[in-house]
XYZ file of C-alpha atoms in Angstrom:
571
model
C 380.251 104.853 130.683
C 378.651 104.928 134.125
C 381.663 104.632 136.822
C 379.725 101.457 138.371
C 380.708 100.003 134.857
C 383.753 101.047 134.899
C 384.483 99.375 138.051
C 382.544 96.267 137.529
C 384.447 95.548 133.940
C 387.827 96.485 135.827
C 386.813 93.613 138.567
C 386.406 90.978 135.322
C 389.273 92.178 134.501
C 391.157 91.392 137.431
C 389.598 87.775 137.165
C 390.806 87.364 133.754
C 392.402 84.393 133.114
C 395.580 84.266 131.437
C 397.303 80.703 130.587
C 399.896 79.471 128.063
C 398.799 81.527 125.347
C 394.925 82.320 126.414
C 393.256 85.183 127.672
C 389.765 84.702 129.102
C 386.303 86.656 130.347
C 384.484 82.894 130.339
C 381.233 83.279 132.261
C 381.741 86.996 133.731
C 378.569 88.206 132.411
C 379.850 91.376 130.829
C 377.301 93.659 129.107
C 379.533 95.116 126.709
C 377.681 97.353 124.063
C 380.053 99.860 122.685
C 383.808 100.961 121.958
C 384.151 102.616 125.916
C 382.914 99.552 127.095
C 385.358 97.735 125.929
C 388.469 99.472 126.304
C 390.150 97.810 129.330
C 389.444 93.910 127.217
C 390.791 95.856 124.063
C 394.183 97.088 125.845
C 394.609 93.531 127.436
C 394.048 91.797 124.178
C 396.765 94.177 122.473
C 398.987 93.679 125.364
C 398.728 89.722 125.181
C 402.057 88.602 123.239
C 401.422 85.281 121.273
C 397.582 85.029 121.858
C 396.572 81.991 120.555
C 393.205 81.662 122.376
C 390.079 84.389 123.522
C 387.365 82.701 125.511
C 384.594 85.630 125.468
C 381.606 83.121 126.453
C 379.189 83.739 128.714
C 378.947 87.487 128.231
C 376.660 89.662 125.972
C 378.287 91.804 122.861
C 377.086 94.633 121.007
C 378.086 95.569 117.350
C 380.470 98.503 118.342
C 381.806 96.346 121.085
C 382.357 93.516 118.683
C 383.624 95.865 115.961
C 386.086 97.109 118.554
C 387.537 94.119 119.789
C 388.008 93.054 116.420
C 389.977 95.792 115.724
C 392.188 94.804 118.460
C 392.358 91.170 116.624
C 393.609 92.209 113.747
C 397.221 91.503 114.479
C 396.426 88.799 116.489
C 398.439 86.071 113.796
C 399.159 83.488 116.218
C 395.250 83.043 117.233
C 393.660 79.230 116.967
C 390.783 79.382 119.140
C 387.920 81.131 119.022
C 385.608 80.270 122.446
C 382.558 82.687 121.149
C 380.180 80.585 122.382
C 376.849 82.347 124.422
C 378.425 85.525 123.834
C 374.977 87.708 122.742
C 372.467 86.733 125.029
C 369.871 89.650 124.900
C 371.187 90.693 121.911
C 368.554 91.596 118.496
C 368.568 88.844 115.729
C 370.106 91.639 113.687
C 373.038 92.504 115.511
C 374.492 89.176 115.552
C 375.498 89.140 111.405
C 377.122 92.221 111.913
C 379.243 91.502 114.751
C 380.571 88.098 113.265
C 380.984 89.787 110.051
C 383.325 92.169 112.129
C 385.495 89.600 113.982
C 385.761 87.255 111.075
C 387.473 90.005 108.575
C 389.712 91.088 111.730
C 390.971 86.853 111.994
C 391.098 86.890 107.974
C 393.446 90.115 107.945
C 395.168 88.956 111.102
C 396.063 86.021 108.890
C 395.372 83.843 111.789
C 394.899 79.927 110.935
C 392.029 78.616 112.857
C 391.855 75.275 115.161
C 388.764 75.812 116.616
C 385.716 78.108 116.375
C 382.922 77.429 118.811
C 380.135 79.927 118.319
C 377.345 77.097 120.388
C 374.614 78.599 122.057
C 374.415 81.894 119.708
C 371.025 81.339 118.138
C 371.744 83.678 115.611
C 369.776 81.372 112.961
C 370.539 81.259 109.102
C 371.466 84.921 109.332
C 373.956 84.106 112.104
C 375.494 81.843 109.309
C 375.626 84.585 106.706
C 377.706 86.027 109.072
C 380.203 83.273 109.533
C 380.245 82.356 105.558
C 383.182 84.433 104.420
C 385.524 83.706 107.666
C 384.677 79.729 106.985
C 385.649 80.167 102.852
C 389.014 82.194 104.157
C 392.182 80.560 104.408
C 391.630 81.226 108.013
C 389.779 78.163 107.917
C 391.905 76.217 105.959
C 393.264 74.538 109.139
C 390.303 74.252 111.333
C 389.639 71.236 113.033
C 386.900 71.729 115.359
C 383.969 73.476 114.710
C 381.394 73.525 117.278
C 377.583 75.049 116.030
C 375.061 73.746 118.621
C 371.935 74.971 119.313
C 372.064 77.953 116.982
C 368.908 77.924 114.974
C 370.418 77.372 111.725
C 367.715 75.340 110.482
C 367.901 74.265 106.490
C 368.047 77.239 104.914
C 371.188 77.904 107.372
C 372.523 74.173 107.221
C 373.091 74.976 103.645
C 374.929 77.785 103.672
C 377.130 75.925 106.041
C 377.270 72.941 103.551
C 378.314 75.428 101.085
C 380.959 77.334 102.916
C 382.436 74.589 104.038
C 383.248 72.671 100.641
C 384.876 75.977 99.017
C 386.832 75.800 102.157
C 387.995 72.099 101.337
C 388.374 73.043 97.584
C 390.333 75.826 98.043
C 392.822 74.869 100.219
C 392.873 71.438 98.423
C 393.781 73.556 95.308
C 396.664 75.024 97.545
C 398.188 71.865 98.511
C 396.712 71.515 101.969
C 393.223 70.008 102.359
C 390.966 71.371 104.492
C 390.678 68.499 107.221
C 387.925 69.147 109.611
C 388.303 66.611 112.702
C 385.092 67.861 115.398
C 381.578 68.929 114.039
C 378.972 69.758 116.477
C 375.359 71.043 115.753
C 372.761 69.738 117.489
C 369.741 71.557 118.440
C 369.622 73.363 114.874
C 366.142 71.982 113.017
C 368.371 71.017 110.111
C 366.229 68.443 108.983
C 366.462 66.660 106.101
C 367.714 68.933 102.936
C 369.943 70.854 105.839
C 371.671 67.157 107.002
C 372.032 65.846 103.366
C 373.852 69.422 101.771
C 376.132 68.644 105.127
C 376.331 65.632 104.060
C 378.084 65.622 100.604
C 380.605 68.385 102.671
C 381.372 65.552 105.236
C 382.073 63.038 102.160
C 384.025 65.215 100.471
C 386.392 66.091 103.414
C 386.670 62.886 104.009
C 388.508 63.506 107.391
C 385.747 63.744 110.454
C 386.429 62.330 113.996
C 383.329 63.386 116.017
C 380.134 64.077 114.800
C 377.149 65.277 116.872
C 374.017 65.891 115.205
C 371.394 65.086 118.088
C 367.988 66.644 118.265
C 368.014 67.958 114.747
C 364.493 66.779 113.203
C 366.514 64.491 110.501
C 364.282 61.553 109.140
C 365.158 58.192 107.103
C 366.361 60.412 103.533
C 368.693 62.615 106.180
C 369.689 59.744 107.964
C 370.522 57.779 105.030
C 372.866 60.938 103.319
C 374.689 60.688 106.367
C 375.338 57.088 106.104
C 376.627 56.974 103.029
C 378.689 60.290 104.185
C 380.363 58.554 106.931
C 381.928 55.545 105.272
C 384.186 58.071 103.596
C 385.606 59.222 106.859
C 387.474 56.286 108.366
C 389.024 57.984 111.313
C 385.601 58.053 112.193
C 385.471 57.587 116.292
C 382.323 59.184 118.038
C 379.190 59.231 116.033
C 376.156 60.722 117.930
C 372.772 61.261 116.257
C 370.511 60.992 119.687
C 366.705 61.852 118.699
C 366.541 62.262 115.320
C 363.692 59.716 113.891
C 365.509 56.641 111.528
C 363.046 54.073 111.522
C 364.072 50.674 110.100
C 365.077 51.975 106.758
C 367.585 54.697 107.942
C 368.524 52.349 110.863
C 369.877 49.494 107.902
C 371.626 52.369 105.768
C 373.681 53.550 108.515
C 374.166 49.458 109.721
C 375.570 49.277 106.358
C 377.696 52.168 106.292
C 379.467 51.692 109.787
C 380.310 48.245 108.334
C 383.006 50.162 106.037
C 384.932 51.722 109.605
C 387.272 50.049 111.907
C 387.558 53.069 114.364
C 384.224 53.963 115.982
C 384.334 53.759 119.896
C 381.087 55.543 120.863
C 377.410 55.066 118.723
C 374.687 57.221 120.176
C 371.608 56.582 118.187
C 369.239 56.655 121.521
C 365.694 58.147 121.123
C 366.147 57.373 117.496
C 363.478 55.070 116.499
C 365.836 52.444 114.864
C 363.052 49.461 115.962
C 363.693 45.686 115.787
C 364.912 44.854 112.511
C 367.091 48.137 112.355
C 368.882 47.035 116.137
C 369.321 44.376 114.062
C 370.856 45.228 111.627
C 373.113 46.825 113.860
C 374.204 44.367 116.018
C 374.843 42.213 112.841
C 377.372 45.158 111.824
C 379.222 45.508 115.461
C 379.085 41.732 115.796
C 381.758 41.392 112.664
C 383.398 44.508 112.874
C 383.594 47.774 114.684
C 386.720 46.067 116.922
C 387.636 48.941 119.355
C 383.199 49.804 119.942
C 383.497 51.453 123.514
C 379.754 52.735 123.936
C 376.573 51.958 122.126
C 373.087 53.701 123.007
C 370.005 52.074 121.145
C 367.662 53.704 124.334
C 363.924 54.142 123.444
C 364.263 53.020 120.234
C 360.834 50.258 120.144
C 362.944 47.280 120.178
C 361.951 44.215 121.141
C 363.693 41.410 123.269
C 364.786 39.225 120.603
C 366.546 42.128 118.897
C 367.751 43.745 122.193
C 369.195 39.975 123.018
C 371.052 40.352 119.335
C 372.606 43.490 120.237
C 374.051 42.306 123.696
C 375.620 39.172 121.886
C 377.028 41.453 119.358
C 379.210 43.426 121.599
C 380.584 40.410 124.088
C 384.017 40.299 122.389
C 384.657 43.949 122.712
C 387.468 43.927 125.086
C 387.473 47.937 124.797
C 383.942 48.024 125.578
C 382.380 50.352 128.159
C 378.152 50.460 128.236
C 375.379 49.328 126.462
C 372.450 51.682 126.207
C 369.325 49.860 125.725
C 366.749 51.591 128.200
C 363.326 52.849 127.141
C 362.856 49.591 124.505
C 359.569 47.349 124.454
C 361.349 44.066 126.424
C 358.980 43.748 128.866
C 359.954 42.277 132.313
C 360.623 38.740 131.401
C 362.810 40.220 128.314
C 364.841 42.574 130.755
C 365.568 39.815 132.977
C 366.859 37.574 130.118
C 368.964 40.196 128.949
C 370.531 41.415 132.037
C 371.148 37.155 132.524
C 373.216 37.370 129.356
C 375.450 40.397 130.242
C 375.944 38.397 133.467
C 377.125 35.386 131.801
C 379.886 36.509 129.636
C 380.784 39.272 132.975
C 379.542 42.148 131.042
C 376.679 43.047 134.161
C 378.743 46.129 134.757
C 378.531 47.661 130.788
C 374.877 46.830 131.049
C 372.532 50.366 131.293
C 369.662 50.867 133.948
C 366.466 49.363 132.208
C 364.273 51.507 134.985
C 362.105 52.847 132.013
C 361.058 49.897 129.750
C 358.034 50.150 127.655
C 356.996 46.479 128.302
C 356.254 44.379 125.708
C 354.300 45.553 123.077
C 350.654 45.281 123.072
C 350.644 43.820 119.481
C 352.570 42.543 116.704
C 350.868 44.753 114.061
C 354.030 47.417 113.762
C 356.031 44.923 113.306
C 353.972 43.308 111.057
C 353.912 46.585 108.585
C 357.132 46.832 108.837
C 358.111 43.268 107.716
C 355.102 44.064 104.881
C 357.005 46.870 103.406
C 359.706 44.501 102.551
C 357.503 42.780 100.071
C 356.974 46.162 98.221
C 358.575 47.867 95.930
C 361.062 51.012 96.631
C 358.520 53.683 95.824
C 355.877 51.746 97.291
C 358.599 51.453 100.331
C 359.459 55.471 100.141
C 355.660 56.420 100.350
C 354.536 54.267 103.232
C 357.947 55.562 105.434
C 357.289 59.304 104.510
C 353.288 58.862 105.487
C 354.510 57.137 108.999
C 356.663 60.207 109.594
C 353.667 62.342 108.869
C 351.533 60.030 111.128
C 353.678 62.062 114.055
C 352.181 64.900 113.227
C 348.756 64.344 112.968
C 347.827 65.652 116.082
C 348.917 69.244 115.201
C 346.572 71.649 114.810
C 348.643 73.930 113.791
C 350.315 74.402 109.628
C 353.762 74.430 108.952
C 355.139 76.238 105.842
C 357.172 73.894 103.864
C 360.512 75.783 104.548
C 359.999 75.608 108.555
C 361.030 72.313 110.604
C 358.713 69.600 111.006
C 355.899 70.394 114.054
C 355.752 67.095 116.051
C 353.169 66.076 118.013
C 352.263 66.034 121.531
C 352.419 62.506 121.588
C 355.567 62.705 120.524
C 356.776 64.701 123.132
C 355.254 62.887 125.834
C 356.108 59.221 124.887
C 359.361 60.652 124.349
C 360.123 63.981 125.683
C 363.496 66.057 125.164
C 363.442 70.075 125.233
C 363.483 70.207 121.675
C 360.510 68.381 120.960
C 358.791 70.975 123.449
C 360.264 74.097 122.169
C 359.164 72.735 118.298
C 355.488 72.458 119.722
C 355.746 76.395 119.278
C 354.216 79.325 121.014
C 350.599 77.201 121.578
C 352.637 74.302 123.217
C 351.239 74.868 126.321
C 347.353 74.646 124.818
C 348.336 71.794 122.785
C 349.227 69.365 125.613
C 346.898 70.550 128.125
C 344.369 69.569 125.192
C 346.017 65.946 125.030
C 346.068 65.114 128.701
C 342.862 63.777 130.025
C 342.707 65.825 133.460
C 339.676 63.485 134.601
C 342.339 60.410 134.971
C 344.822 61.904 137.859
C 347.074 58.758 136.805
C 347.534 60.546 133.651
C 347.927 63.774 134.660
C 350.478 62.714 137.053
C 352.805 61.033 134.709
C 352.138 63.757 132.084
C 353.575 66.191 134.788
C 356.757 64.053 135.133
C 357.160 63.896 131.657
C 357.140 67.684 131.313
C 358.977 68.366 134.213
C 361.843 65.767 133.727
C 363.003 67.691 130.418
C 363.050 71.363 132.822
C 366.466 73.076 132.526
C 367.206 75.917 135.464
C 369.996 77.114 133.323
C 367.788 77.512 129.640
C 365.490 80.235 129.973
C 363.166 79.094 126.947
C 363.299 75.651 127.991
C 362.476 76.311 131.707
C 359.606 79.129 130.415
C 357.932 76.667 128.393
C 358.326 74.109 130.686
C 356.351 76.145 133.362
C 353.915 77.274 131.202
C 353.054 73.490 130.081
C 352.790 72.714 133.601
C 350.810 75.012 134.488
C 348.172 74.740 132.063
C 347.850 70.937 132.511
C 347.460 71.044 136.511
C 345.174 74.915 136.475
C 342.978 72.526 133.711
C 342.591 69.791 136.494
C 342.391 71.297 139.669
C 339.709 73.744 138.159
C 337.439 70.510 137.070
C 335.172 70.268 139.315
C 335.351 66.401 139.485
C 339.273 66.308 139.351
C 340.315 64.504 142.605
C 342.967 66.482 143.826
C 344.484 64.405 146.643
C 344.122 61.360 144.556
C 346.455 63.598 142.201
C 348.955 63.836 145.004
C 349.202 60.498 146.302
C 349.403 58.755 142.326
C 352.681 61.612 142.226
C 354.295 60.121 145.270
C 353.746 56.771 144.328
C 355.616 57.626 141.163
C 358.292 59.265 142.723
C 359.067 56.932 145.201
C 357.415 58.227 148.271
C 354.712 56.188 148.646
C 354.205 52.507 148.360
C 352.028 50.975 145.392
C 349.492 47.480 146.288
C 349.834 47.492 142.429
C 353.871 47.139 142.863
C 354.299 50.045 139.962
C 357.740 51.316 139.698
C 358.550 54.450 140.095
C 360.534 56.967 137.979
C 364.351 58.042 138.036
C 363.689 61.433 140.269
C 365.489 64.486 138.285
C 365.830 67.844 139.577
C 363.032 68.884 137.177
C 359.935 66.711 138.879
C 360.854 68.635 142.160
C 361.204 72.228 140.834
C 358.471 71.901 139.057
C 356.392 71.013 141.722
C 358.050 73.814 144.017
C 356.690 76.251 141.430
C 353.473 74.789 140.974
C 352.305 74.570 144.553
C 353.524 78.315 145.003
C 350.398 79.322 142.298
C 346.860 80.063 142.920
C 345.489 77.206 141.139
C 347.171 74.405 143.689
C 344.875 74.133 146.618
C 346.890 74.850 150.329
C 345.032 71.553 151.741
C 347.411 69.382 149.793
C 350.439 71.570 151.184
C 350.730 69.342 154.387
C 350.758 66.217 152.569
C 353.413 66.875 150.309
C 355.499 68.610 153.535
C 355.120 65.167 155.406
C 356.435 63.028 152.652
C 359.192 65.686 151.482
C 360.626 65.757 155.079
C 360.727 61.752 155.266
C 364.316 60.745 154.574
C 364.512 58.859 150.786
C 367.423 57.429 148.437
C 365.446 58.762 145.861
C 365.799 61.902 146.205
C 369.412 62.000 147.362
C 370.874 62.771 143.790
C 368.748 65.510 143.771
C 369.362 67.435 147.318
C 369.348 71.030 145.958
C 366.351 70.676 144.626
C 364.715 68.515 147.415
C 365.925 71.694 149.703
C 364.322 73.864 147.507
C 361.026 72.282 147.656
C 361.166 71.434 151.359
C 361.584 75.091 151.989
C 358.805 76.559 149.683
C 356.332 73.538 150.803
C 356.761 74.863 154.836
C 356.777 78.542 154.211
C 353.301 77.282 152.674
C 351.773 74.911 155.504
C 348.480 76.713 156.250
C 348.198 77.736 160.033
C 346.571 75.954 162.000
């Protein structure tokens, strides 16, 4: 080991934390690829009397490094927590199995009894949960009660396994006397879809004993939706419930109305970006309105409801006295409809709980949704199951690209940039950037603007993949119009800061919640070739003007003011 190693691991060390029972190397960044490496975190953890918790996120960990610290684990009894999240950034898909395979025998011959495992942030993928499988069956397991998966690529193949392990674990220890009694279940970001969310399903029903679950972002339609439902009337204790951008539609919107109707502990719904429409905020607010007594938070946020549903839900949560906000942004009220509602909240003193409404869709354009939805009603159940499985597919029809049957569900560009959340982008796939330069019509600079802001407001500093395809979206949208020869560039410019804030509208349009994402965006964008310098001074001047704005995003205001004058042609 090079003695600039050496010394850099013995500086972690000295930052180690060590407190009631928990030794740490959170966030130090350690590149730790074999048995040498590791020495100095191998003689601490042998050291550590009574270790009941190892935090070893935020650093990188090769098989022989793994294999060696589980060594050192395997009289570690009195372990409960396992903090493992982002600990193989960098790291080969292939290594990762190995490595958990390693540390999960050395807990399982420790005879340690688990309370939480958080492996988040891994995206080690359905091999990743090969790895896991035999530590999750062990009685090492039997007492877990938090188990946090998120944004680790399982997808359904590996949502299965999980599903799997996960009911021998509750059947074993049930056979021993002691149910397994999971409490926390995290795994967003995973492309379970449906068959992954319904195996986890029937393991949810049959433990019987959830708290939290957070599913978000996990391509789960009306079938998935509905497993889950019926899944979580079985666990009573039942208190957060969060299954933000996964598509329900009106059908999986009424199963899971139906379902919460059988709890009396939920505090916080998040079904925002869900799709749950009219009739299925219905629904719900029929369900909160006569039960649901201690309902702290509800999001319903860009789900296409209307006002007469959105007025439903604010009636339905007025006798709450626990209740905390009410999530109904990004909905088709319309002005009038906004006003009305924020009028109700005001009359039974509920203002306060109320959510910003800054990004209503206005009222719709039509009735004709609405319409087929009411229509399907009339139909029979098969008739019913076809025509909701074809308007799922209808997302997709912009795709150019096939999708084997086994692989998540592509969405569409449209998709993305009516609604747009990082893992709609990443599931565009490699040709993302192609895709949505091909949907944005460059000739209309009111279009490309808000298509930038769309991109940019889902940019992540701290998510490599998210912020590279971010940039590379950007890029080929603005390259594509400032190469047109008819693209008017300054026009461009001025529609941005009218968006943003910076510059006044005679057509009164209101401008977007600013994120740190629309400005670092930019910053990058006028630092390549395709952005011409001309426009440099006008975006300086309105950048240096002081603006509430842009207050909550300083840093990255900063940033851009800096970049934008190193720029400024001279004169």
């Amino acid at each position: 080991m090079a003695s600039d190693d050496v010394a850099n691991l013995a500086d972690s060390l000295a930052k180690t934390q060590v407190n009631e029972g928990e030794l740490s190397y959170k966030g130090q960044g350690l590149k730790l690829d074999n048995a040498e490496s590791v020495e100095q975190m191998v003689k601490a953890i042998a050291d550590f009397e009574g270790l009941r918790a190892l935090r070893l996120e935020g650093n990188t960990i090769g098989v022989e490094a793994a294999q060696t610290i589980a060594k050192a684990l395997e009289n570690k009894s009195d372990l409960q927590c396992c903090h493992w999240s982002d600990m193989f950034t960098g790291r080969l898909r292939a290594e990762i199995p190995p490595a958990l395979v390693s540390l999960g025998d050395a807990l399982i011959l420790a005879g340690a009894r688990l309370k939480v495992l958080d492996l988040s942030d891994n995206a080690f993928g359905p091999d990743g949960v090969k790895g896991i499988e035999k530590l999750l069956k062990s009685a090492a397991c039997h007492t877990l009660q938090e188990l946090r998966l998120n944004n680790c690529g399982m997808g359904i193949g590996g949502g299965k396994i999980l599903a799997a392990a996960l009911s021998e674990c509750h059947q074993q220890s049930s056979a021993l006397g002691a149910p397994f009694r999971l409490k926390v279940f995290i795994a967003g970001r995973n492309r379970l879809e449906n068959d992954g969310a319904t195996a986890l399903a029937q393991a949810f029903q049959l433990m019987g004993s959830l708290e939290e679950v957070h599913m978000p972002q996990n391509g789960i339609n009306y079938p998935g939706v509905t497993a889950l439902a019926t899944a979580m009337q079985h666990n009573p204790q039942l208190r957060v419930l969060n299954l933000n951008d996964n598509t329900f539609t009106k059908k999986g919107a009424t199963a899971m109305a139906q379902a919460l109707k059988h709890l009396r502990n939920v505090q916080v719904i998040n079904f925002g970006d869900c799709l749950v429409r009219s009739e299925g905020a219905s629904a719900l607010a029929e369900t909160v309105r006569e039960g649901l007594p201690i309902l702290k938070e509800l999001n319903l946020s860009f789900g296409e409801i209307t006002e007469e549903a959105a007025m439903e839900v604010a009636q339905s949560v007025q006798h709450k006295d626990q209740f905390e906000k009410l999530d109904l942004n990004g909905n088709s009220l319309g002005e009038d409809g906004c006003k009305s509602l924020k009028q109700l909240m005001e009359s039974v003193n509920m203002a306060d709980k109320l959510g910003s409404l800054s990004d209503d869709e206005g009222e719709p354009e039509d009735d004709d949704d609405d319409d087929d939805d009411d229509d399907d009603d009339d139909d029979d159940d098969d008739d019913d199951d076809v025509e909701e499985e074809e308007e799922e597919e209808e997302k997709s029809e912009l795709n150019q690209f096939s999708t084997p049957p086994s692989a998540p569900r592509t969405p569409d560009v449209s998709s993305f940039l009516s609604f747009p959340s990082p893992d709609k982008l990443l599931r565009l796939g490699e040709k993302r950037s192609v895709l949505i330069q091909q949907q944005v019509d460059v000739l209309d600079v009111c279009k490309t603007a808000e298509a930038f802001l769309k991109i940019s407001s889902v940019y992540k500093d701290n998510d490599a993949e998210v912020k590279s395809a971010v940039l590379e979206s950007i890029d080929a949208v603005l390259s594509k119009a400032f190469f047109t020869p008819s693209f008017q560039g300054l026009a461009f410019v001025s529609s941005l800061l009218v968006m943003v804030g910076l510059l006044k509208s005679e057509d009164k349009l209101k401008p977007v919640k600013v994120v740190p994402g629309h400005l670092l965006c930019l910053e990058h964008a006028v630092k390549q070739s395709y952005f011409p310098r001309e426009h440099i001074t006008v975006l300086n001047a309105f950048m240096s003007r002081p603006n509430k704005s842009l207050e909550v995003c300083s840093s990255a205001r900063d940033r851009l003011k800096n970049t934008l004058q190193k720029l400024i042609p001279e004169s």
